[in-house]
mmCIF file of C-alpha atoms in Angstrom:
data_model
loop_
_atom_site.group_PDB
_atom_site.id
_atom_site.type_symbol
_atom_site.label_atom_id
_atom_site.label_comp_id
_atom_site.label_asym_id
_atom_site.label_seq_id
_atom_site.Cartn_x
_atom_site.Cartn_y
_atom_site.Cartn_z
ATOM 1 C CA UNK A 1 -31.080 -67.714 5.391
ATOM 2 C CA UNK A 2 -34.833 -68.723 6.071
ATOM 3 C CA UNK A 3 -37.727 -67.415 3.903
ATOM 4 C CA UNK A 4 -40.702 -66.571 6.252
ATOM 5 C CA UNK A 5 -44.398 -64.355 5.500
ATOM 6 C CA UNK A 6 -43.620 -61.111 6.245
ATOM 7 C CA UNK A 7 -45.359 -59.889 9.533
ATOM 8 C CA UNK A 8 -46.282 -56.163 11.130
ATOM 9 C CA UNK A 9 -43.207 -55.864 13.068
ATOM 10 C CA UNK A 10 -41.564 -56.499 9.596
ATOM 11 C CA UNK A 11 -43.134 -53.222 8.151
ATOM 12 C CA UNK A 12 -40.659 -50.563 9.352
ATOM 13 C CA UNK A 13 -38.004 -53.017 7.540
ATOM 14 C CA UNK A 14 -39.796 -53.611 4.994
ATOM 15 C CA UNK A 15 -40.385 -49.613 4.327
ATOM 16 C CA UNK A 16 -37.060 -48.799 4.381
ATOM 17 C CA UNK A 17 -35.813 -50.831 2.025
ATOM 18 C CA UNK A 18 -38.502 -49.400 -0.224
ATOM 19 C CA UNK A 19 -37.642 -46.569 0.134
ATOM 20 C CA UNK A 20 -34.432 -47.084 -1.374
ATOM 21 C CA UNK A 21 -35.851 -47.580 -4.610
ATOM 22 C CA UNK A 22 -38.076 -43.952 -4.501
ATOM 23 C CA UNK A 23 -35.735 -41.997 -6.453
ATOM 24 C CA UNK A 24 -35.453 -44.340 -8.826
ATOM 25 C CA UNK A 25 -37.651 -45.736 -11.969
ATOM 26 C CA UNK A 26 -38.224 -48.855 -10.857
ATOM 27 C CA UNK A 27 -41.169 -47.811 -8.558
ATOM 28 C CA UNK A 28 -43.326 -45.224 -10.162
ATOM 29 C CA UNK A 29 -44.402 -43.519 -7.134
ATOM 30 C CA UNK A 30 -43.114 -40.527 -6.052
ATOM 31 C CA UNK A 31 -43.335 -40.198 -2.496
ATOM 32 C CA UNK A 32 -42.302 -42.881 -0.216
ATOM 33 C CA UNK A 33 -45.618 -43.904 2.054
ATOM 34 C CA UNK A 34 -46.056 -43.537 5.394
ATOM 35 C CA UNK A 35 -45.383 -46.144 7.883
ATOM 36 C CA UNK A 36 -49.450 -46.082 8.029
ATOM 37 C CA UNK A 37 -50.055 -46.270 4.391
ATOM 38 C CA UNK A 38 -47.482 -49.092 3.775
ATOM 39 C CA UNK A 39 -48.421 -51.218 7.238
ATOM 40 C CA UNK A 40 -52.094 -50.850 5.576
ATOM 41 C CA UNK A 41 -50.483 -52.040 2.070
ATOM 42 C CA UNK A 42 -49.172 -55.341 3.716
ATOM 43 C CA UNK A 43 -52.062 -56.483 5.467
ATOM 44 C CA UNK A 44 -54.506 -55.692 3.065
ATOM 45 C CA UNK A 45 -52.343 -58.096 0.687
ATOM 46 C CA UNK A 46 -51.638 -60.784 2.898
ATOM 47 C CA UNK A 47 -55.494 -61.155 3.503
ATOM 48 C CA UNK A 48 -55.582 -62.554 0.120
ATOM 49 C CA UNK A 49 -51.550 -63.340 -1.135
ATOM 50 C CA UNK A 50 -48.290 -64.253 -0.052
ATOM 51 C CA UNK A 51 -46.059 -61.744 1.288
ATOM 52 C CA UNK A 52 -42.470 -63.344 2.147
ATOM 53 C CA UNK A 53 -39.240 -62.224 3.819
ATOM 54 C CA UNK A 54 -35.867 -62.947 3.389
ATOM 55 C CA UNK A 55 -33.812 -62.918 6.104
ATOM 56 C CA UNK A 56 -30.262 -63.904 7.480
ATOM 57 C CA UNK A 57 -29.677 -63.970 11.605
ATOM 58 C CA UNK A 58 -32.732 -61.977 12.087
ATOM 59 C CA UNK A 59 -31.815 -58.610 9.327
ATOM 60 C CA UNK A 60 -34.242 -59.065 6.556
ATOM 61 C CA UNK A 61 -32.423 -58.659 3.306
ATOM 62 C CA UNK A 62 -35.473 -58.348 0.780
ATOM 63 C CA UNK A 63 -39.326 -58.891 0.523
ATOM 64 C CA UNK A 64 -41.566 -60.335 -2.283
ATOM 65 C CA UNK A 65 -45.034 -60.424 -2.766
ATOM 66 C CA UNK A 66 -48.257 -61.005 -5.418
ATOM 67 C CA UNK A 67 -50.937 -59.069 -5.878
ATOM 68 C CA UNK A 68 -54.261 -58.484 -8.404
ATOM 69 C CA UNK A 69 -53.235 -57.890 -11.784
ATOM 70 C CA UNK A 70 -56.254 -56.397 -12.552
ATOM 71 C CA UNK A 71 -59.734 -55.670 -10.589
ATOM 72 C CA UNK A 72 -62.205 -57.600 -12.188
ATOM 73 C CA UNK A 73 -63.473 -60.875 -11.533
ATOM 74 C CA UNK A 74 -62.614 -62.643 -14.726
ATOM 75 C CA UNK A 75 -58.500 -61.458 -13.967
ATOM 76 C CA UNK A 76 -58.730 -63.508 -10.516
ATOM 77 C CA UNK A 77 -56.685 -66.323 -11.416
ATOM 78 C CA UNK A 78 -53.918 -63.885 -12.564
ATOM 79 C CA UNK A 79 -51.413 -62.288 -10.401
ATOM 80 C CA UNK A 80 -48.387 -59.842 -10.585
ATOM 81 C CA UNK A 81 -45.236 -60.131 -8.621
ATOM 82 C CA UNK A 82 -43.770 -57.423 -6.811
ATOM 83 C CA UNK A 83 -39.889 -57.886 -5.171
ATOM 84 C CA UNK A 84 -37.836 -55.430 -3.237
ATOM 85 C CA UNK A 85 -33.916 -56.502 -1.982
ATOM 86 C CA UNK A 86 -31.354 -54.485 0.004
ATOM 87 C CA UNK A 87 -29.068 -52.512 -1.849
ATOM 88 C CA UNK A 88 -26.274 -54.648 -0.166
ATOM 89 C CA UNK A 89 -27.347 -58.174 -1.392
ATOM 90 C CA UNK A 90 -28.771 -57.865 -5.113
ATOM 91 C CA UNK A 91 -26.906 -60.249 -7.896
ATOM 92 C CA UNK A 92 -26.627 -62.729 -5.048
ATOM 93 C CA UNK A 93 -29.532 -65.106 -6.054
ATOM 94 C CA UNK A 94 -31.512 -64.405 -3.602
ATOM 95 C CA UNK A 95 -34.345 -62.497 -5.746
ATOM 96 C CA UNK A 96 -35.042 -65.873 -7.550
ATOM 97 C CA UNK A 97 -35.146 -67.236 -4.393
ATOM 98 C CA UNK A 98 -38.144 -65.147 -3.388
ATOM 99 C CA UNK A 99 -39.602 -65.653 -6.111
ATOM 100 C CA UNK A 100 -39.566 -69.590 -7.005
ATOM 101 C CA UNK A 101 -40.789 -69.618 -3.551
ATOM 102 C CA UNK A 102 -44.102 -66.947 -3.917
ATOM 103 C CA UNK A 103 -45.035 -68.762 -7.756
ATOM 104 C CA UNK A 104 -45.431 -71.882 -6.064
ATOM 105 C CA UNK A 105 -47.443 -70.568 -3.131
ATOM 106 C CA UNK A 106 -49.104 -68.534 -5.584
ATOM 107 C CA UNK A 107 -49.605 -72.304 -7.411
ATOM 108 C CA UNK A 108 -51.522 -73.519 -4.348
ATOM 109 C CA UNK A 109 -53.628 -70.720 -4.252
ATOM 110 C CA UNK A 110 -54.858 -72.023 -7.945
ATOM 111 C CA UNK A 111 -53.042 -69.002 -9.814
ATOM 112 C CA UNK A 112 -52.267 -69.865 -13.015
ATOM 113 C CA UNK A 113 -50.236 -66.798 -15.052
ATOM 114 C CA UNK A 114 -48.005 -64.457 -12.936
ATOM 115 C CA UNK A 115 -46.834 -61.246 -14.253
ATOM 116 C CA UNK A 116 -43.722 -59.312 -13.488
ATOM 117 C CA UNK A 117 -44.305 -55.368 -14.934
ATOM 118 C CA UNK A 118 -40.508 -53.617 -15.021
ATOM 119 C CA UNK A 119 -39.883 -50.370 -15.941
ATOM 120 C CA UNK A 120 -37.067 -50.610 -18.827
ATOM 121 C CA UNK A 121 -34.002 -50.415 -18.551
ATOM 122 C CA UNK A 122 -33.777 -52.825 -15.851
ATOM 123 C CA UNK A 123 -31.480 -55.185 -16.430
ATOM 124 C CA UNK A 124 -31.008 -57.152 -13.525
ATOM 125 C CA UNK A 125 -35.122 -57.747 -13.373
ATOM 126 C CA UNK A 126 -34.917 -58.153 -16.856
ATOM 127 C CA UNK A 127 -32.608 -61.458 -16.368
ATOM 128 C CA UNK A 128 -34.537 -62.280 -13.355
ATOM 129 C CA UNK A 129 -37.563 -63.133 -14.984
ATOM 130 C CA UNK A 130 -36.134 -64.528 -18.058
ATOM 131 C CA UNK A 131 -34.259 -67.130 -16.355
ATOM 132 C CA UNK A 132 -37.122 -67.886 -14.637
ATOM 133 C CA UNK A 133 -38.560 -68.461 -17.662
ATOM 134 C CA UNK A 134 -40.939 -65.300 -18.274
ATOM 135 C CA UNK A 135 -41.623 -64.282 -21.908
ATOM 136 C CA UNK A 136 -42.067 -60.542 -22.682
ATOM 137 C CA UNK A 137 -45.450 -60.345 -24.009
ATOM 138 C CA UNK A 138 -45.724 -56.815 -24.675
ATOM 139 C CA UNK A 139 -44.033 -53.468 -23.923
ATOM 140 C CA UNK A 140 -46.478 -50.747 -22.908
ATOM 141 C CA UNK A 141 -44.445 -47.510 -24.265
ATOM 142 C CA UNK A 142 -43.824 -44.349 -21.960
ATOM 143 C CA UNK A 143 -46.254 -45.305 -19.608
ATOM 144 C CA UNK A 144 -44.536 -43.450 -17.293
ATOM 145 C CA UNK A 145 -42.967 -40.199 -16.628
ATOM 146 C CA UNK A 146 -40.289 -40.105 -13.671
ATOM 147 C CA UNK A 147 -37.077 -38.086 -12.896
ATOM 148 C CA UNK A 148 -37.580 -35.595 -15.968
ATOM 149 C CA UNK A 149 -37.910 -38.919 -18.402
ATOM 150 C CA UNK A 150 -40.631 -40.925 -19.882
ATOM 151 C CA UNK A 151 -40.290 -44.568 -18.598
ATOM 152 C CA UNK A 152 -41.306 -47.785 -20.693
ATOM 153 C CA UNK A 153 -42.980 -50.951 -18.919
ATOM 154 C CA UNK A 154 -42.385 -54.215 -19.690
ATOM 155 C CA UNK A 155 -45.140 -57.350 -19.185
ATOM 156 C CA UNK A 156 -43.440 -60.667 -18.248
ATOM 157 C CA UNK A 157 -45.915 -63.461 -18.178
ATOM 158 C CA UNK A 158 -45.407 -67.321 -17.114
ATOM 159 C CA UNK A 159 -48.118 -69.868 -17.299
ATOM 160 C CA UNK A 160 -47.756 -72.178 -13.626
ATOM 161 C CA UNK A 161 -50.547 -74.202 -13.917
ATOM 162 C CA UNK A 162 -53.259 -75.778 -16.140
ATOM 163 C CA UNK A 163 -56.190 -73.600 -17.500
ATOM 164 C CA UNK A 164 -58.664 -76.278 -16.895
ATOM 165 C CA UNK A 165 -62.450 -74.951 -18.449
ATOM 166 C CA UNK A 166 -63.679 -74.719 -15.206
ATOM 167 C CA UNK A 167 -60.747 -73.553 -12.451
ATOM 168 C CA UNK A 168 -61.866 -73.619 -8.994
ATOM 169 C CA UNK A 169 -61.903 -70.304 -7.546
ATOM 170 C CA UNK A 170 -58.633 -69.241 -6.019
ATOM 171 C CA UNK A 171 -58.309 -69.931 -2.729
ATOM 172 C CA UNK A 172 -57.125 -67.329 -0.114
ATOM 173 C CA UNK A 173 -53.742 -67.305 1.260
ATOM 174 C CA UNK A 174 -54.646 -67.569 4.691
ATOM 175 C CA UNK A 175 -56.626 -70.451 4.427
ATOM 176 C CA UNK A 176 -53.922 -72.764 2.719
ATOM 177 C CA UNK A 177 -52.807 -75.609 4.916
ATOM 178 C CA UNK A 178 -50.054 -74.051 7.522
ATOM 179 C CA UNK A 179 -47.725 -76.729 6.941
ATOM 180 C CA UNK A 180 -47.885 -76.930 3.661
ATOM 181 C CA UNK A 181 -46.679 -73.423 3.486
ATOM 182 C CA UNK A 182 -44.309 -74.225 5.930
ATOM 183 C CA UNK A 183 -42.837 -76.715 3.938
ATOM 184 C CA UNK A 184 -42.608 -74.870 1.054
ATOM 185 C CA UNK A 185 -40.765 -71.795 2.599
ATOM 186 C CA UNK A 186 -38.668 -74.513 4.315
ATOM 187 C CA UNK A 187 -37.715 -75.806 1.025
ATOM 188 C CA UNK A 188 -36.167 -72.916 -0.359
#
């Protein structure tokens, strides 16, 4: 298996594997997006954040990535994780995998709390990010309303750095050292 950042030929992939998880609660959109929309969705996050692949003799087997937890300025050196695996391979290991691998990109970059929002019950994310050592530090109640049901939304948080009193800003994906990120994907 080789982790690897998740590229435009990727996207069709990538999309369908989504859109496995439409129907469900665990994404609260609706509609799956176009191949447009969600091409558009992986560029304009790899511009600023990791967006990995998993994949085993060439069939990608899940995705993760981080993005903004929140718009404004002051949130910067915050970011949520997002991950997506193939029906076919999930309680394998491979989704802590992906993401051991993005927090410490995402450590590079200068992040220093990632968040992982679930919608409850989700077990197997639940575990996820509590062996990973996530706390629950809130539950935002029925924040949202899916297949005729209202959905609650769990906020895992994990401190991966120091909050020095004067952090750097964070510094782009893209412009991290290539083999450094090569190294790290290597590693895991």
């Amino acid at each position: 298996m080789k982790l690897r950042l998740a590229a435009q030929k990727d996207v069709p992939t990538l999309l369908d594997i989504y859109g496995h998880y439409i129907s469900s609660e665990i994404t609260f959109e609706y509609v799956l997006p176009t191949l447009e929309e969600f091409s558009q969705r992986v560029s304009s996050i790899s511009a600023y954040y990791p967006y990995l692949v998993l994949e085993e003799e060439g069939k990608v087997l899940g995705y993760a990535y981080a993005h903004p937890i929140a718009e404004r300025a002051a949130y910067a050196w915050g970011a949520e994780l997002s991950i997506y695996l193939s029906f076919d391979v999930t309680g394998l290991g491979l989704g802590k995998r992906l993401y051991v691998a993005l927090i410490e990109l995402l450590r590079l970059q200068g992040v220093r709390t990632v968040y992982g929002l679930v919608a409850s019950p989700n077990p197997a994310s639940e575990a996820l990010h509590k062996s990973l050592g996530f706390e629950v530090m809130g539950i935002q109640h029925r924040a949202g309303y899916k297949n005729g049901r209202w959905i609650d939304l769990l906020w895992f948080e994990k401190g991966i750095a120091f909050y020095d009193p004067e952090p750097a800003p964070l510094i782009p994906f893209p412009h991290l050292p290539e083999q450094q990120v090569q190294r790290l994907l290597n590693h895991f």
